[in-house]
Coordinates of C-alpha atoms in Angstrom, one line a residue:
X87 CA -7.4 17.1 -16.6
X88 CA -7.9 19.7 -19.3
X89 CA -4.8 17.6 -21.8
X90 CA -7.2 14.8 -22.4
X91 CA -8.8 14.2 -25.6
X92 CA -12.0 11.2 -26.8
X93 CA -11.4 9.1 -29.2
X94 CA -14.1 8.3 -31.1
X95 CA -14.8 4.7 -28.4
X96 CA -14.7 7.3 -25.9
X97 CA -12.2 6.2 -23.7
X98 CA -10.1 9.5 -22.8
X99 CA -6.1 9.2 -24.5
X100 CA -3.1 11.8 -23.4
X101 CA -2.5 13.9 -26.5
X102 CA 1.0 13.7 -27.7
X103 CA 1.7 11.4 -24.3
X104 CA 2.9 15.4 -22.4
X105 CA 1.2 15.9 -19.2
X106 CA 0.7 19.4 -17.8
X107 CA 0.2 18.1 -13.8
X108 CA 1.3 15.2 -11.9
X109 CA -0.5 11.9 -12.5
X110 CA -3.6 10.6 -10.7
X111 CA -4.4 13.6 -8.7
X112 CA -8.2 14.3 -9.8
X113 CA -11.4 12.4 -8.3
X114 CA -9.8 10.8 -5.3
X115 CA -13.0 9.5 -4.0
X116 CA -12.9 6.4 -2.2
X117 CA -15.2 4.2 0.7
X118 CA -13.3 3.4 3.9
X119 CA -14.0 0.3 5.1
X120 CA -12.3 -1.1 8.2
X121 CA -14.2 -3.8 9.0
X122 CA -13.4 -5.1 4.9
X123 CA -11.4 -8.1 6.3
X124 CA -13.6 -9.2 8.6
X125 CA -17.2 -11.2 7.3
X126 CA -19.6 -8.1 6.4
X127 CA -23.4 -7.5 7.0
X128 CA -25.3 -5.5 5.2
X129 CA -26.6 -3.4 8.1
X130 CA -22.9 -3.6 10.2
X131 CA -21.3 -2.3 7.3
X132 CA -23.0 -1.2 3.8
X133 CA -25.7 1.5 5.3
X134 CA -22.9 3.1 7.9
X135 CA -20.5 3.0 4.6
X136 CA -23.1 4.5 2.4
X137 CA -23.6 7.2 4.8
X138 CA -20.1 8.2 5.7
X139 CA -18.4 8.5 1.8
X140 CA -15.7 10.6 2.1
X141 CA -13.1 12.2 0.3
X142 CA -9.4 10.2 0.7
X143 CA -7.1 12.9 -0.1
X144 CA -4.4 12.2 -2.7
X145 CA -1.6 14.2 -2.2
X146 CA 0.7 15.4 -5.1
X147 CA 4.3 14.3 -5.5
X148 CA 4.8 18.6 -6.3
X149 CA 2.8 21.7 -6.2
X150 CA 4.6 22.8 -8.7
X151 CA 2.7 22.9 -12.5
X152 CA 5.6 22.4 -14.4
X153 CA 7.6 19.8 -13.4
X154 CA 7.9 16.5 -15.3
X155 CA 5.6 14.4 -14.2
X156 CA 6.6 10.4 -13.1
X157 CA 4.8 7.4 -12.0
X158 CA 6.6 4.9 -9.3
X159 CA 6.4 1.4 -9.4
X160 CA 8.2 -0.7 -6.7
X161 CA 12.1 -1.4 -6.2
X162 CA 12.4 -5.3 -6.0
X163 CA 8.9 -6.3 -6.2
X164 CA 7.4 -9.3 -4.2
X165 CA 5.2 -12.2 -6.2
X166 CA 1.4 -11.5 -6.0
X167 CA -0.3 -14.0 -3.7
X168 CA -2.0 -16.5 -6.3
X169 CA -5.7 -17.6 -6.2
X170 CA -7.7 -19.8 -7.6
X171 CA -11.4 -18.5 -7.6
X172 CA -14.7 -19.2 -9.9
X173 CA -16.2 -16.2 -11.6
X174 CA -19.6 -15.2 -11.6
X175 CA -19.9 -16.6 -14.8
X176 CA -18.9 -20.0 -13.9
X177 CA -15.5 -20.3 -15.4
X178 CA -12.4 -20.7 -13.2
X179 CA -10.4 -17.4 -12.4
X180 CA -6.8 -18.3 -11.9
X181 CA -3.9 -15.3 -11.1
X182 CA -1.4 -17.8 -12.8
X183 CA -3.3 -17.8 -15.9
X184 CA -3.1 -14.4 -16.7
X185 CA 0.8 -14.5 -16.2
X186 CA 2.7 -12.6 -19.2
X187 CA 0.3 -10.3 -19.4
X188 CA -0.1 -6.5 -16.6
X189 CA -2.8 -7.2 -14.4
X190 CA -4.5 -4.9 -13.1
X191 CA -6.8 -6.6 -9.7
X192 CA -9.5 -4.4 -8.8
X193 CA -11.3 -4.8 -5.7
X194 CA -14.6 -3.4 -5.5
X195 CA -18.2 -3.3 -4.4
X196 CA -21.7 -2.7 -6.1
X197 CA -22.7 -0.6 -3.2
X198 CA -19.7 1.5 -3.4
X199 CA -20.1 5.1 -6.0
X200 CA -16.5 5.4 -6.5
X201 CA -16.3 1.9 -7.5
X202 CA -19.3 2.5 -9.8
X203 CA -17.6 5.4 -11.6
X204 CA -14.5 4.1 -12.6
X205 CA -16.0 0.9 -14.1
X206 CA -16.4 2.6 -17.6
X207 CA -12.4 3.9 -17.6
X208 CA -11.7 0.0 -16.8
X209 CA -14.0 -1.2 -19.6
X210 CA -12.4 1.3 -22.1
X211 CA -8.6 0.3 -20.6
X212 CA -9.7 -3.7 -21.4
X213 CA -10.9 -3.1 -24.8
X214 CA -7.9 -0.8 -25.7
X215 CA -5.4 -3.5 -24.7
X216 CA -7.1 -6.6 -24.8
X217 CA -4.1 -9.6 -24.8
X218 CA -1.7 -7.7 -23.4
X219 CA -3.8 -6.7 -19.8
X220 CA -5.9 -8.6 -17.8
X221 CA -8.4 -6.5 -15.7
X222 CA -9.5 -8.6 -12.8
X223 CA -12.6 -7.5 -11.0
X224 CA -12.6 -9.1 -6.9
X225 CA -15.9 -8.2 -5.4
X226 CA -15.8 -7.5 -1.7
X227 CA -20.0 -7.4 -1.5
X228 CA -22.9 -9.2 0.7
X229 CA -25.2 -9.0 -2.0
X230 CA -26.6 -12.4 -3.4
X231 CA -24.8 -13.3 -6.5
X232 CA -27.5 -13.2 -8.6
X233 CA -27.9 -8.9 -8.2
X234 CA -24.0 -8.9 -8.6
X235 CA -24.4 -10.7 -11.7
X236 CA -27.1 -8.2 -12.8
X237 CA -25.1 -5.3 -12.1
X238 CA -21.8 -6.6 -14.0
X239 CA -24.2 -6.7 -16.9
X240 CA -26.4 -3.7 -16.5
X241 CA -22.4 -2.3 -16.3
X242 CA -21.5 -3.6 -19.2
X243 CA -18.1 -5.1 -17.8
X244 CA -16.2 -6.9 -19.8
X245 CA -13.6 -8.7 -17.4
X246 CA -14.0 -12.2 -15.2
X247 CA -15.6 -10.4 -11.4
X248 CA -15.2 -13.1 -8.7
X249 CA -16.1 -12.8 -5.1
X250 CA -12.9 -12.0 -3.0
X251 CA -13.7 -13.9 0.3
X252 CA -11.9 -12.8 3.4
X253 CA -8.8 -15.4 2.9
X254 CA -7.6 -13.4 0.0
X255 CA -8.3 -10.0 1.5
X256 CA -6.0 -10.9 3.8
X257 CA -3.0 -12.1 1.5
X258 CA -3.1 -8.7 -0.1
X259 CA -3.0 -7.4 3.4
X260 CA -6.5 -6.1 3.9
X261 CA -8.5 -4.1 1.9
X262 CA -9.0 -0.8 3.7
X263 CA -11.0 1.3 1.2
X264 CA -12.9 0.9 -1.9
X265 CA -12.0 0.7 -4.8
X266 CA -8.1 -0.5 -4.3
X267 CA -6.2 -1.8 -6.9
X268 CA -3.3 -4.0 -7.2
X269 CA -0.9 -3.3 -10.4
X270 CA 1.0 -6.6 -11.5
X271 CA 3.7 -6.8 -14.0
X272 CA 3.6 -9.7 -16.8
X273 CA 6.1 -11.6 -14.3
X274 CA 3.4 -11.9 -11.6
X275 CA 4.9 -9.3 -9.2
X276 CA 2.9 -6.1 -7.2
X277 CA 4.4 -3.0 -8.6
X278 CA 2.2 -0.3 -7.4
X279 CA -1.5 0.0 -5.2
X280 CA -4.2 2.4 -5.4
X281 CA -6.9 3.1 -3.3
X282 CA -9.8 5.2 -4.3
X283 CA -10.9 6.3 -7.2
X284 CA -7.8 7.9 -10.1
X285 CA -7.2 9.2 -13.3
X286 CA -8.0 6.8 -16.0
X287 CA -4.6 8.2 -17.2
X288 CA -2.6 7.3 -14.7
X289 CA -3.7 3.5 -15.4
X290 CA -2.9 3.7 -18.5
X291 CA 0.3 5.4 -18.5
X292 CA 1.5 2.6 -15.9
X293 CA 0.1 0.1 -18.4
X294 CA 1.8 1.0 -21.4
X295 CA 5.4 1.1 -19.1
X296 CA 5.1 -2.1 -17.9
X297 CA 4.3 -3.3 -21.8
X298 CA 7.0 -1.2 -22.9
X299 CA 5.1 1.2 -24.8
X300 CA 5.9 4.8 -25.3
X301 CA 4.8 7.4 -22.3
X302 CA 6.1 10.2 -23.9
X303 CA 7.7 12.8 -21.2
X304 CA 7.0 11.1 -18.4
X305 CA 9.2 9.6 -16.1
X306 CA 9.5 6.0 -14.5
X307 CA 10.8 6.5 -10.7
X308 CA 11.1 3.7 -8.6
X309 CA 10.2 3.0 -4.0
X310 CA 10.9 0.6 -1.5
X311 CA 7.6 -1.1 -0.3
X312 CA 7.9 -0.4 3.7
X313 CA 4.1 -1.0 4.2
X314 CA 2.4 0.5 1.6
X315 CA 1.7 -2.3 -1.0
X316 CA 1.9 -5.0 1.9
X317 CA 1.5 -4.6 5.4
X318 CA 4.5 -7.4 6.0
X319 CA 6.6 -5.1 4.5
X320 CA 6.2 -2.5 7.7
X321 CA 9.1 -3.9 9.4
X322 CA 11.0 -2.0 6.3
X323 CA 9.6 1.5 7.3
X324 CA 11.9 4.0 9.2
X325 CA 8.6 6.7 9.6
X326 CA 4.9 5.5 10.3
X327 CA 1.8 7.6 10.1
X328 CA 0.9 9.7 12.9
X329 CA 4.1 8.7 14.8
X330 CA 6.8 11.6 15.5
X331 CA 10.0 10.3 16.0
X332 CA 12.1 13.4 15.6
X333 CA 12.8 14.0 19.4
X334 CA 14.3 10.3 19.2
X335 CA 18.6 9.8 19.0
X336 CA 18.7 7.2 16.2
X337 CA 19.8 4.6 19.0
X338 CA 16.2 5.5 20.5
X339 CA 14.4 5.4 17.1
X340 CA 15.7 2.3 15.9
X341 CA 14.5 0.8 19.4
X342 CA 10.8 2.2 19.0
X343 CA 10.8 1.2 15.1
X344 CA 11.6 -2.5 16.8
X345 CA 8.4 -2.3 19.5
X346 CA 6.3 -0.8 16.6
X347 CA 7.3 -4.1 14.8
X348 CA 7.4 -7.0 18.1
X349 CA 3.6 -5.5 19.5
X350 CA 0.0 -6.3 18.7
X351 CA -2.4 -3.7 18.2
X352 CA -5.0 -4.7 20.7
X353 CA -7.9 -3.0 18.6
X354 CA -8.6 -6.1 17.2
X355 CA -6.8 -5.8 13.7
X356 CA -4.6 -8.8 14.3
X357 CA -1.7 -6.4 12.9
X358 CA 1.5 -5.4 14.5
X359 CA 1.7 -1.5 16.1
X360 CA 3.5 -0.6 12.7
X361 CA 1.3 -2.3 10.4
X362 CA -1.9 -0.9 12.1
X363 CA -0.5 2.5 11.6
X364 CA -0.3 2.1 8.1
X365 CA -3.5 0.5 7.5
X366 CA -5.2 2.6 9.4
X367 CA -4.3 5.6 10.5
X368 CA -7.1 7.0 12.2
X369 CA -6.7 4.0 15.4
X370 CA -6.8 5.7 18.6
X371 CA -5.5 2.4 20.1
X372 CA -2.4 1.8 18.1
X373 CA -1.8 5.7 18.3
X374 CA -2.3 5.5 22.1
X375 CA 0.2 2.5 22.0
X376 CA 3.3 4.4 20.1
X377 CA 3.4 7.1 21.8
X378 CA 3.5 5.6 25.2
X379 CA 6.5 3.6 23.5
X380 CA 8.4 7.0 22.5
X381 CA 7.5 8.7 25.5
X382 CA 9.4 5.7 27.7
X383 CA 12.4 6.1 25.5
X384 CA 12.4 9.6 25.9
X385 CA 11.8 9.9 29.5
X386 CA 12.6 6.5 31.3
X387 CA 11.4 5.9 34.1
X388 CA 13.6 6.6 37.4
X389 CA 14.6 3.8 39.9
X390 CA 13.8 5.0 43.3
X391 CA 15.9 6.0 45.6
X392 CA 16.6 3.7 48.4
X393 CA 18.0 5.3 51.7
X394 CA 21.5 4.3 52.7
X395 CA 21.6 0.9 55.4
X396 CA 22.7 2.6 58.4
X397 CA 25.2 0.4 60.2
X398 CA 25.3 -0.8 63.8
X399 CA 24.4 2.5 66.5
X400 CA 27.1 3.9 68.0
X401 CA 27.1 3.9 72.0
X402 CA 26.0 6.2 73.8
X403 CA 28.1 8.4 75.6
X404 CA 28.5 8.2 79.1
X405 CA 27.8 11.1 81.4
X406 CA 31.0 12.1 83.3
X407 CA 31.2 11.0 87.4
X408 CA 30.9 14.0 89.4
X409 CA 34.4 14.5 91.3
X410 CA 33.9 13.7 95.5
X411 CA 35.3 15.9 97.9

């Protein structure tokens, strides 16, 4: 973004707080990794990651240059899940202790580049705020601790990293890509989630709205979570990725909405159809699954016709007696 400006710590600041382009739409690198909430190997998972980066594709809230720029946070947000962990440095990590201040809970890998990269912007964002924001760093790695331990200070981080262990993967409703991060007001709650790798700006703009900070002209809008924060939330959601419900009466799309939400997705995600869609939206099987749902309310199946029970036969006719002469 060609607006920001160094200071002399070198962390990037908006001049004047005016934006020129919507927030958070450069370097939206981020690792997929599906298999995140389930116990990784290093040769199931890290090489096939490592080899397959790709480009998550962030789309912009306008195309159009001029128009005031806004961050969202979430209407009515739900409580983070808490956790109790021990950081590498042997201290406890508590979510509760941290409460008062924005949290910002930043799952991540060593293996992961994306992750890598925006470790500096978070180191910059933790000295600039210091009380008032508690970076969390949640590990989701098969590495040893000791090379994690030598990477957080090769990296120079300067906020508790713990190892996230599948049980809390799973209270923030999977981790599908790397790095995702959870932004918590200083009451505890989710207010937004990112996945891949954003703007240093865009951090920092949410940070200084939820401290109450100036932002200059940009505005504060506010969503519903149907999904996108946490997956319990999909029962919320009136559209799902990659399902077209257009075709369907609203009588008809309220009924698929409640299938999407009553079925498993039997690719082994544990989810519901609707959840699965939302998480990830490249399953054949939950794809597969929907649209056989929509295509039964859109063309039910016809009973078959039964012929008619044809009563008792009627008698024959009997042929008439030839007259005698």
């Amino acid at each position: 973004m060609q607006h920001l400006q160094k200071t002399g710590g070198g962390f990037p600041v908006i001049a004047n707080w005016k934006f020129q382009s919507p927030l958070g739409v450069v370097r939206p690198l981020c690792s997929p990794i599906k298999d995140a909430m389930r116990p990784a190997t290093r040769h199931s998972l890290v090489f096939p990651l490592l080899a397959s980066l790709l480009l998550c594709i962030v789309t912009s809230t306008s195309s159009a240059q001029d128009q005031q720029p806004a961050i969202r946070f979430v209407r009515n947000p739900d409580p983070a899940p808490d956790f109790k962990l021990t950081g590498l440095d042997g201290k406890p990590i508590a979510l509760a202790d941290s409460r008062g201040k924005v949290i910002l809970l930043n799952f991540w890998a060593t293996w992961c580049g994306p992750c890598r990269a925006e470790i500096p912007d978070l180191v910059d964002l933790q000295n600039k705020y210091q009380d008032r924001l508690q970076i969390l760093g949640l590990v989701v790695d098969d590495d040893d601790q000791d090379a994690i331990k030598n990477f957080v200070s090769e990296s120079g981080i300067n906020y508790p990293v713990a190892i996230a262990g599948d049980e809390i993967r799973f209270q923030y409703g999977g981790i599908a890509a790397l790095p995702t991060s959870f932004v918590l007001d200083a009451e505890g709650r989710v207010v937004q989630k990112h996945e891949g790798l954003r703007d240093p700006v865009l951090y920092e703009t949410e940070i200084r709205a939820l401290l109450g900070l100036p932002i200059g002209n940009v505005k504060v809008e506010t969503f519903e979570d149907t999904g996108q924060i946490f997956l319990k939330n999909a029962e919320r959601a009136s559209e799902l990725p990659g399902v077209d419900l257009s075709k369907l009466t609203p009588e008809q799309k309220t009924a698929a909405l409640h299938k999407f939400n009553a079925e498993t997705c039997n690719c082994g995600c544990t989810f519901t159809l609707a959840q699965c869609r939302i998480y990830d939206r490249d399953c054949k099987i939950s794809k597969a699954a929907t649209s056989r749902i929509i295509a039964a309310l859109t063309h039910p199946a016809q009973p078959k016709s039964t012929p008619p029970k044809s009563g008792p036969a009627a008698p024959l006719a009997s042929a008439p007696k030839e007259k005698e002469n």
